[in-house]
Each structure stands twice: as C-alpha cells, then as structure tokens.
Tab-separated table of C-alpha atoms in Angstrom:
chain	number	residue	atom	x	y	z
A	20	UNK	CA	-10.957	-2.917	17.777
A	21	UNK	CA	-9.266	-4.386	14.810
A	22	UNK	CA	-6.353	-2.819	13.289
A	23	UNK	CA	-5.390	-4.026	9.365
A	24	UNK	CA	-1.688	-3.504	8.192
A	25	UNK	CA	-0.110	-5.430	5.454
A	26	UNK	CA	1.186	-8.718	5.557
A	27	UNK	CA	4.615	-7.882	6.037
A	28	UNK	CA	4.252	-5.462	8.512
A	29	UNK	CA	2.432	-7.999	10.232
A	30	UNK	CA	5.182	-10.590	10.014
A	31	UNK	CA	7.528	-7.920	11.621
A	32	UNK	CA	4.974	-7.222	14.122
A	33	UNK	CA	4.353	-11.395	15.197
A	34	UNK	CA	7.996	-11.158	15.884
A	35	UNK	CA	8.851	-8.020	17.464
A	36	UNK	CA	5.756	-8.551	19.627
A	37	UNK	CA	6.564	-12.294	20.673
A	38	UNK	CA	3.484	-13.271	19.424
A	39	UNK	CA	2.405	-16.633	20.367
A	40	UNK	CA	-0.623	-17.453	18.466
A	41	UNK	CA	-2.403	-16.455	15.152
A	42	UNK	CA	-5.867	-16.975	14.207
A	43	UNK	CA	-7.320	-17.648	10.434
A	44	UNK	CA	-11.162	-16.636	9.761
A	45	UNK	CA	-12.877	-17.241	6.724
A	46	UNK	CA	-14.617	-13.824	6.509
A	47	UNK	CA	-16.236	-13.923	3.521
A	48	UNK	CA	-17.168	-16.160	0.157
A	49	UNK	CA	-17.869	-14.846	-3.214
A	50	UNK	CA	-18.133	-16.998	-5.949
A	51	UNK	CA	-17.198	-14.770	-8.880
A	52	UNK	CA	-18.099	-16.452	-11.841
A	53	UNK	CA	-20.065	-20.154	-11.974
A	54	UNK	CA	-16.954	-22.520	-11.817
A	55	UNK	CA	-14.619	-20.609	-9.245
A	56	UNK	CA	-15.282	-18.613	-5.721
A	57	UNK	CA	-13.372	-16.331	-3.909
A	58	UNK	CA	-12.183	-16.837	0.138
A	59	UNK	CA	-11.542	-13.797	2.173
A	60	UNK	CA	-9.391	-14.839	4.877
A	61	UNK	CA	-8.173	-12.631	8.161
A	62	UNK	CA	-5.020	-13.656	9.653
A	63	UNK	CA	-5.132	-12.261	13.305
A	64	UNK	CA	-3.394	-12.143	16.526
A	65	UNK	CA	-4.593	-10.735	19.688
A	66	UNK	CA	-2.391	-8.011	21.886
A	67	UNK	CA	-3.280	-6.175	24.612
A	68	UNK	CA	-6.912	-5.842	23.982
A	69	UNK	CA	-6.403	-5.068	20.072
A	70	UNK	CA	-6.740	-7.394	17.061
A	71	UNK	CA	-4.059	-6.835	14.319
A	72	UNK	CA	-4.115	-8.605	11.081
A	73	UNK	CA	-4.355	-8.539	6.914
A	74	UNK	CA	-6.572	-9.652	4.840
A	75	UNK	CA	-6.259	-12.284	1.992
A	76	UNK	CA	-7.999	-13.547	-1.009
A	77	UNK	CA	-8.075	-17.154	-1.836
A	78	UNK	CA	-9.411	-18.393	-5.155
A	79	UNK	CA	-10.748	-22.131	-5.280
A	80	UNK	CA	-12.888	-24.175	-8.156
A	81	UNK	CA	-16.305	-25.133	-8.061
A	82	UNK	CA	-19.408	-25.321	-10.221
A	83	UNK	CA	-22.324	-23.314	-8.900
A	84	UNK	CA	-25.980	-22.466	-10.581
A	85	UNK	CA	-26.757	-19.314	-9.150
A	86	UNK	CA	-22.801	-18.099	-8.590
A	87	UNK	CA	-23.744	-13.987	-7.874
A	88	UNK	CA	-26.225	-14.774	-4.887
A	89	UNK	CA	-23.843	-17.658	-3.332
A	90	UNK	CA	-23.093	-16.969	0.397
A	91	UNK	CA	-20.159	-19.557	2.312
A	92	UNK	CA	-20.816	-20.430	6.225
A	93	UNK	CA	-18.107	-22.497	8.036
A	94	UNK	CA	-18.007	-24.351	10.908
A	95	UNK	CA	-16.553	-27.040	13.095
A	96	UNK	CA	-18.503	-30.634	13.618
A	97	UNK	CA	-18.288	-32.461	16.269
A	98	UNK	CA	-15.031	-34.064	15.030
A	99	UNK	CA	-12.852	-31.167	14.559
A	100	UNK	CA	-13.095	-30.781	11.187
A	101	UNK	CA	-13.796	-27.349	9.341
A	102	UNK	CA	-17.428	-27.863	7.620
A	103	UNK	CA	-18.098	-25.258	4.624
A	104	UNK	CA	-21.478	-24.472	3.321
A	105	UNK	CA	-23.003	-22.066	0.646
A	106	UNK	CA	-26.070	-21.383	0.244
A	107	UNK	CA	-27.337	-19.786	-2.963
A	108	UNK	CA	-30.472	-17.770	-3.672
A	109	UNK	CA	-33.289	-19.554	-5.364
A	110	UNK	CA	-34.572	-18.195	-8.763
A	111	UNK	CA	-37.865	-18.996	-8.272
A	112	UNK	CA	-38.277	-17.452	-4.515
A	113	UNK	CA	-38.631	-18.862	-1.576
A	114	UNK	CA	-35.724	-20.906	0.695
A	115	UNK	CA	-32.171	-20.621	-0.271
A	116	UNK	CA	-30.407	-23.693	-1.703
A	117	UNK	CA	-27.730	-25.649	0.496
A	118	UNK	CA	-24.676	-26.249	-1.379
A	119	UNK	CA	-22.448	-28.562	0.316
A	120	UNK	CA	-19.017	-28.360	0.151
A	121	UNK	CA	-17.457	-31.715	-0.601
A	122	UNK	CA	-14.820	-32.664	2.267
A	123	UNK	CA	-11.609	-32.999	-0.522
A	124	UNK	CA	-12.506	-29.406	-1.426
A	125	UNK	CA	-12.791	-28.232	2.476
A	126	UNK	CA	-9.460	-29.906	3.184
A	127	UNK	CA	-7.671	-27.995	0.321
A	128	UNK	CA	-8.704	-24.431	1.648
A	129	UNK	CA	-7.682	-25.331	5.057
A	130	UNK	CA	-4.793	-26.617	4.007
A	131	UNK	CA	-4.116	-23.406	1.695
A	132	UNK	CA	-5.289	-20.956	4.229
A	133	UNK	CA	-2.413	-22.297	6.707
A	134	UNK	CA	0.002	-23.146	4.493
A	135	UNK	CA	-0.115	-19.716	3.147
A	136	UNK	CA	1.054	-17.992	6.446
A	137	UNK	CA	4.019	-19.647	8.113
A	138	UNK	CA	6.014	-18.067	11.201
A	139	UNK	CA	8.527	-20.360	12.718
A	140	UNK	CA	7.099	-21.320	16.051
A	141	UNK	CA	3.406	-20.054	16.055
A	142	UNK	CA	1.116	-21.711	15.638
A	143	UNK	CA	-1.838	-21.118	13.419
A	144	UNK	CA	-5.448	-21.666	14.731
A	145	UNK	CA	-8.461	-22.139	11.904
A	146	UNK	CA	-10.881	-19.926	13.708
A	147	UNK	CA	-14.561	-18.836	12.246
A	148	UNK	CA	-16.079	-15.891	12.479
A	149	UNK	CA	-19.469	-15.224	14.016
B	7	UNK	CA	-6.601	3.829	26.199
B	8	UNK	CA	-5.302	6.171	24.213
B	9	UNK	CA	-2.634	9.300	25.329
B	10	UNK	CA	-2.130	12.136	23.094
B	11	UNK	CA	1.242	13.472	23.419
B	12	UNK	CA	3.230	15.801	21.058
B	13	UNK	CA	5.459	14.574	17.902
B	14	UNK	CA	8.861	15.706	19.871
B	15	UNK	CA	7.550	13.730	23.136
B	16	UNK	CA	6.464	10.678	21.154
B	17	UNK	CA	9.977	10.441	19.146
B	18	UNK	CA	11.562	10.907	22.429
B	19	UNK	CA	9.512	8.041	23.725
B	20	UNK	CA	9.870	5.748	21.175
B	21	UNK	CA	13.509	5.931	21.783
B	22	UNK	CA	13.094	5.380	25.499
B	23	UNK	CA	10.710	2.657	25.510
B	24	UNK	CA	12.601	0.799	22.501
B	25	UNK	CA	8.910	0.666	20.433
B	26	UNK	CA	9.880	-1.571	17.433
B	27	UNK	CA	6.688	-0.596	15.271
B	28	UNK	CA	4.425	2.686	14.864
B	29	UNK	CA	0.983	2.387	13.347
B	30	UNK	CA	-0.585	5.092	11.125
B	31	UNK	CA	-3.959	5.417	10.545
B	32	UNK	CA	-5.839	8.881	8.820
B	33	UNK	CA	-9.317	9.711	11.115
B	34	UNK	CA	-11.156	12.426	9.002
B	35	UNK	CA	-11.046	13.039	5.684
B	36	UNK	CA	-12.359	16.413	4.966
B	37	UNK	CA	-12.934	17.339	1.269
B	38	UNK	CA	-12.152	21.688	1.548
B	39	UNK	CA	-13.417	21.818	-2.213
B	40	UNK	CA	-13.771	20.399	-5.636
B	41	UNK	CA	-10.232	20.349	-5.775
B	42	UNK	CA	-8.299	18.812	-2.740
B	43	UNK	CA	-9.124	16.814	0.513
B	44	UNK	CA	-7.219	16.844	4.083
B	45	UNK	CA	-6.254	13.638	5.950
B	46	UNK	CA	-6.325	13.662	9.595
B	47	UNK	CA	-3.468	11.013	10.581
B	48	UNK	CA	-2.770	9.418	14.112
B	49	UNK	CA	0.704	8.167	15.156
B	50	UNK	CA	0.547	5.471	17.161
B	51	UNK	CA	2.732	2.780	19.462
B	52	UNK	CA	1.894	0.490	22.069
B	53	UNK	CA	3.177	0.122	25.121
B	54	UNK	CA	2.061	-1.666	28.266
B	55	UNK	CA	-1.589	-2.330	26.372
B	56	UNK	CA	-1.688	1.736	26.060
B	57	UNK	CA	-1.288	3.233	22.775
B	58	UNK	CA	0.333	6.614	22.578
B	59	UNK	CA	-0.758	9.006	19.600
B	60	UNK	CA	0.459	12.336	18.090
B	61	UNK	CA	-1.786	13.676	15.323
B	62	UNK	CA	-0.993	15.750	12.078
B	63	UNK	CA	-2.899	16.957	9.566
B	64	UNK	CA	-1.957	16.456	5.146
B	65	UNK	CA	-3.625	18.102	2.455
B	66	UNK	CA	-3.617	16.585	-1.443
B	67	UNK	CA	-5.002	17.187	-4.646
B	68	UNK	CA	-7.783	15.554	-6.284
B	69	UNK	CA	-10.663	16.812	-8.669
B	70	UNK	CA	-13.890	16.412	-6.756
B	71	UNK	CA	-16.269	18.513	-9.107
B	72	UNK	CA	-18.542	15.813	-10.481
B	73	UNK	CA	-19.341	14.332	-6.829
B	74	UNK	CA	-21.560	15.638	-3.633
B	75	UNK	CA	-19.472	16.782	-1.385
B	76	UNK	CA	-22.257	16.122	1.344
B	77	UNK	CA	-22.601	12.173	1.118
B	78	UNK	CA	-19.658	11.160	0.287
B	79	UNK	CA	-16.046	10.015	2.501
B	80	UNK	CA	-12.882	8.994	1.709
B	81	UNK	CA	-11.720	5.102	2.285
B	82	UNK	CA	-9.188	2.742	1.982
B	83	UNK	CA	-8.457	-0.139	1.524
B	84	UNK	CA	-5.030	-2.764	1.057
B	85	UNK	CA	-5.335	-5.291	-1.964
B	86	UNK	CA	-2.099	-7.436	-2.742
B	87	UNK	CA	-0.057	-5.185	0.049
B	88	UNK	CA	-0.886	-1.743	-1.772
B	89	UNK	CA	-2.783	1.294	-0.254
B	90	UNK	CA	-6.140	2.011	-2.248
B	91	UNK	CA	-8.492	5.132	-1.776
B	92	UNK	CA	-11.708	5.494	-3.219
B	93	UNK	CA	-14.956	7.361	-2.508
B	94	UNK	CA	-17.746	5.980	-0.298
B	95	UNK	CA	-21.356	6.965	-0.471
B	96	UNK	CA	-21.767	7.771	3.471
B	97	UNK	CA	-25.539	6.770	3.612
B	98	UNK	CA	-25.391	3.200	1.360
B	99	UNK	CA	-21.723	2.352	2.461
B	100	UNK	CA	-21.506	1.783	-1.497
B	101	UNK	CA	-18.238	2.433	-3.115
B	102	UNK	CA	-18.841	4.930	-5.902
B	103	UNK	CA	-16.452	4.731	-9.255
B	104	UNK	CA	-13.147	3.385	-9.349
B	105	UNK	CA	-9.739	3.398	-6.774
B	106	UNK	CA	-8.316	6.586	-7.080
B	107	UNK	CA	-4.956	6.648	-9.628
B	108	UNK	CA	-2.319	4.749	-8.110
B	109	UNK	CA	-0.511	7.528	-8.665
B	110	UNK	CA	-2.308	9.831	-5.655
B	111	UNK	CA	-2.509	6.264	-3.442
B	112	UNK	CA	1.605	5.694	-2.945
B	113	UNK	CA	1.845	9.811	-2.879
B	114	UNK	CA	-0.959	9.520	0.055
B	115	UNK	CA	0.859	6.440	1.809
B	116	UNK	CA	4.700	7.644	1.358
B	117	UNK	CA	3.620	11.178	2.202
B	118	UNK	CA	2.633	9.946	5.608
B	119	UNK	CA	4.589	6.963	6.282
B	120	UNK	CA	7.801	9.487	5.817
B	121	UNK	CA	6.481	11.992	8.186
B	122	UNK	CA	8.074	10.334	10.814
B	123	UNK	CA	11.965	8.528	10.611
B	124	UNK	CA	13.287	6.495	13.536
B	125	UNK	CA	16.178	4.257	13.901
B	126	UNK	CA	15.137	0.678	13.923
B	127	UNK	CA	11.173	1.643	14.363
B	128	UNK	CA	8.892	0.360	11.655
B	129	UNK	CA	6.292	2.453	10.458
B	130	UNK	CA	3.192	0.517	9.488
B	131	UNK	CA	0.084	2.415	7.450
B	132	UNK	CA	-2.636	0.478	8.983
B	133	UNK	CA	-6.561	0.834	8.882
B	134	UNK	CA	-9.493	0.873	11.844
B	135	UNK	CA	-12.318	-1.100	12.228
B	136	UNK	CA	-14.818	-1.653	14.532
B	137	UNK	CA	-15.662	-5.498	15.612
C-alpha cells in the first residue's frame, strides 16, 4: 500500500517518524514537446509495512523525433551507474526505436532528483521501479 | 491492520499515544444527484505498524447534469502541493474534462483537514494506492 501526501507533510513525517532512509523512483517519462521531457519522480520511505511519499515532476532537454509516443526505462549497469533509455514508437510500424540517453544528461537528473530532496541525515537511495 | 474506533476514542488516543501526524484519505465518492456528491473520509494514525481509523461522511456542491452518473468517480490528485479533483471515466480510467475550480478543491481539502484539531498533531490529506 502506498500512501501520497505532500511534500511537506512528508518532511514532517521523515522526522517525526525517525526515518532512516528514502528512496527516489523514476516512475514515469513523458517527453512533452520534441526538445524537452518530463520525469515523474516518487520520493518514498518505508514504515511499518506502508510506503509514504509525493510525487514530483522534473523537466529536462532533449531532442526527440517522435516526442508523443516516447517511453523512459532506467536501470543500473553493472557499475553502479543509473542507465536511462527511451524508446519511441516507429512511424512506419514495426520495432520501437532505442533512444539512448547520453551519460552527461543521466548524471544531471540524478543529480537533480537528489539534490532536490535534502533531510539532514538520511540518506537518499536512487531506486527504479519495476 | 486497520481498527475502527470512534472520533472521541481516537482524539483521546492520539493524546495518549503522543501520534505526531494523522492521515486523511476520502474512500467513496457517491454522486446523490446532478447537483452535489458525498465524500467518505478515513482518519487515520499509526501506531505500533497498526493504523487506527474513525470515519465521517461530507457532502458538497457541484453541477453534475451534463455527465453519467453511472461511469463516472471522483479523483484526486496533488500537483505543486495543491489538492485537485476531477472526474474519472470508471471503465477507461480516462480523466474526463478539466480539474474541478480551485475554488471547490481547497473548500474540499480545508473542509476535511479542519474536521479534526489537535495540539501538536499534524493533519496530512493524503491519497491511496495500490502497488
């Protein structure tokens, strides 16, 4: 069970809770128009059986051809690092096209995403979702 | 694990148990005509990995006379730490027309969120989802 509040409420509850970990997903990619995309990010922590958390939306810059059928995978390789892919419908049918992710551009949302939520003291996993 | 105990009791436990934060969620949303909708809303805290809950009911206003009552629930949503509604087709999971007025949103959320005042005990409108 996952229970969303808002991201204050959320700070108050890290810390009235004693929280000792939080966990950031990529949920979701959208690119929105053909230069820029859109990151939905869930900040969670886990406590007594229940996942609380809130929701963000990250906007980042990149060109893409097909921008309205774009869907964003991530992963971890083998040496730590967060891999993100899209993959965009073709036009003409048939497989979807892999659109890599080039590794400046994957190291400035993982550097937003954490950046973006600081508690003194936690510490803040990149997680993916599955 | 959830305990249902009355509004009195849970006040009277929050105090006891020193809960810092009480989560609200609504359960059903029942449309009673063109013209209003109920909210079923749980109280919640958690204690010991149990969550104890006290229910009440609210009723608002809103013009439902151009939709079908039959396929269609209420939602919500938070976008940049504000409460949304909006209507929900229940057999595409398709969001039909636009967030209700912002207006009817903060009425919904303060409505609810001052239901219940505590010393100290932060009330947090939250939202439910499976997996």
């Amino acid at each position: 069970m996952h229970i969303f509040i808002k991201k204050r409420d959320f700070e108050y509850f890290v810390k009235s809770y004693e929280v000792k970990v939080i966990f950031a997903k990529i949920m979701k990619g959208v690119s929105v128009k053909s230069d820029k995309f859109t990151l939905t990010v869930r900040y969670e922590c886990f406590v007594n059986g229940t996942f609380f958390g809130f929701e963000q939306n990250f906007d980042f810059k990149h060109d893409f051809q097909n921008p309205e059928q774009t869907i964003f995978y991530s992963c971890f390789n083998l040496d730590e690092q967060l891999e993100l892919t899209a993959y965009s419908a073709n036009p003409n049918g048939g497989k979807d096209i892999k659109i890599q992710i080039h590794e400046e551009l994957t190291n400035k949302i993982v550097k937003t995403i954490l950046e973006e939520f600081q508690i003194e003291g936690i510490p803040i996993c990149f997680a993916f979702a599955t | 694990m959830h305990i249902f105990i009355k509004k009195e009791d849970f006040e009277y436990f929050l105090r006891r148990k020193k809960v810092d934060t009480v989560f609200v969620y609504s359960v059903f949303r029942i449309m009673n005509s063109n013209k209003n909708f109920t909210l079923a809303v749980f109280y919640e805290c958690l204690v010991e990995g149990k969550f104890f809950t006290f229910g009440q009911e609210f009723a608002f206003d809103y013009d439902f006379s151009s939709e079908n009552l039959k396929n269609i629930e209420i939602k919500s949503v938070f976008i940049e730490e504000r409460l949304l509604l909006y209507i929900e087709n229940k057999m595409t999971n398709k969001q039909i027309r636009d967030y209700f007025p912002n207006e009817l949103s903060s009425k919904v959320e303060s409505t609810i969120l001052n239901f219940i005042q505590i010393d100290g005990v932060r009330v947090c409108f939250s939202i439910k989802r499976k997996g």
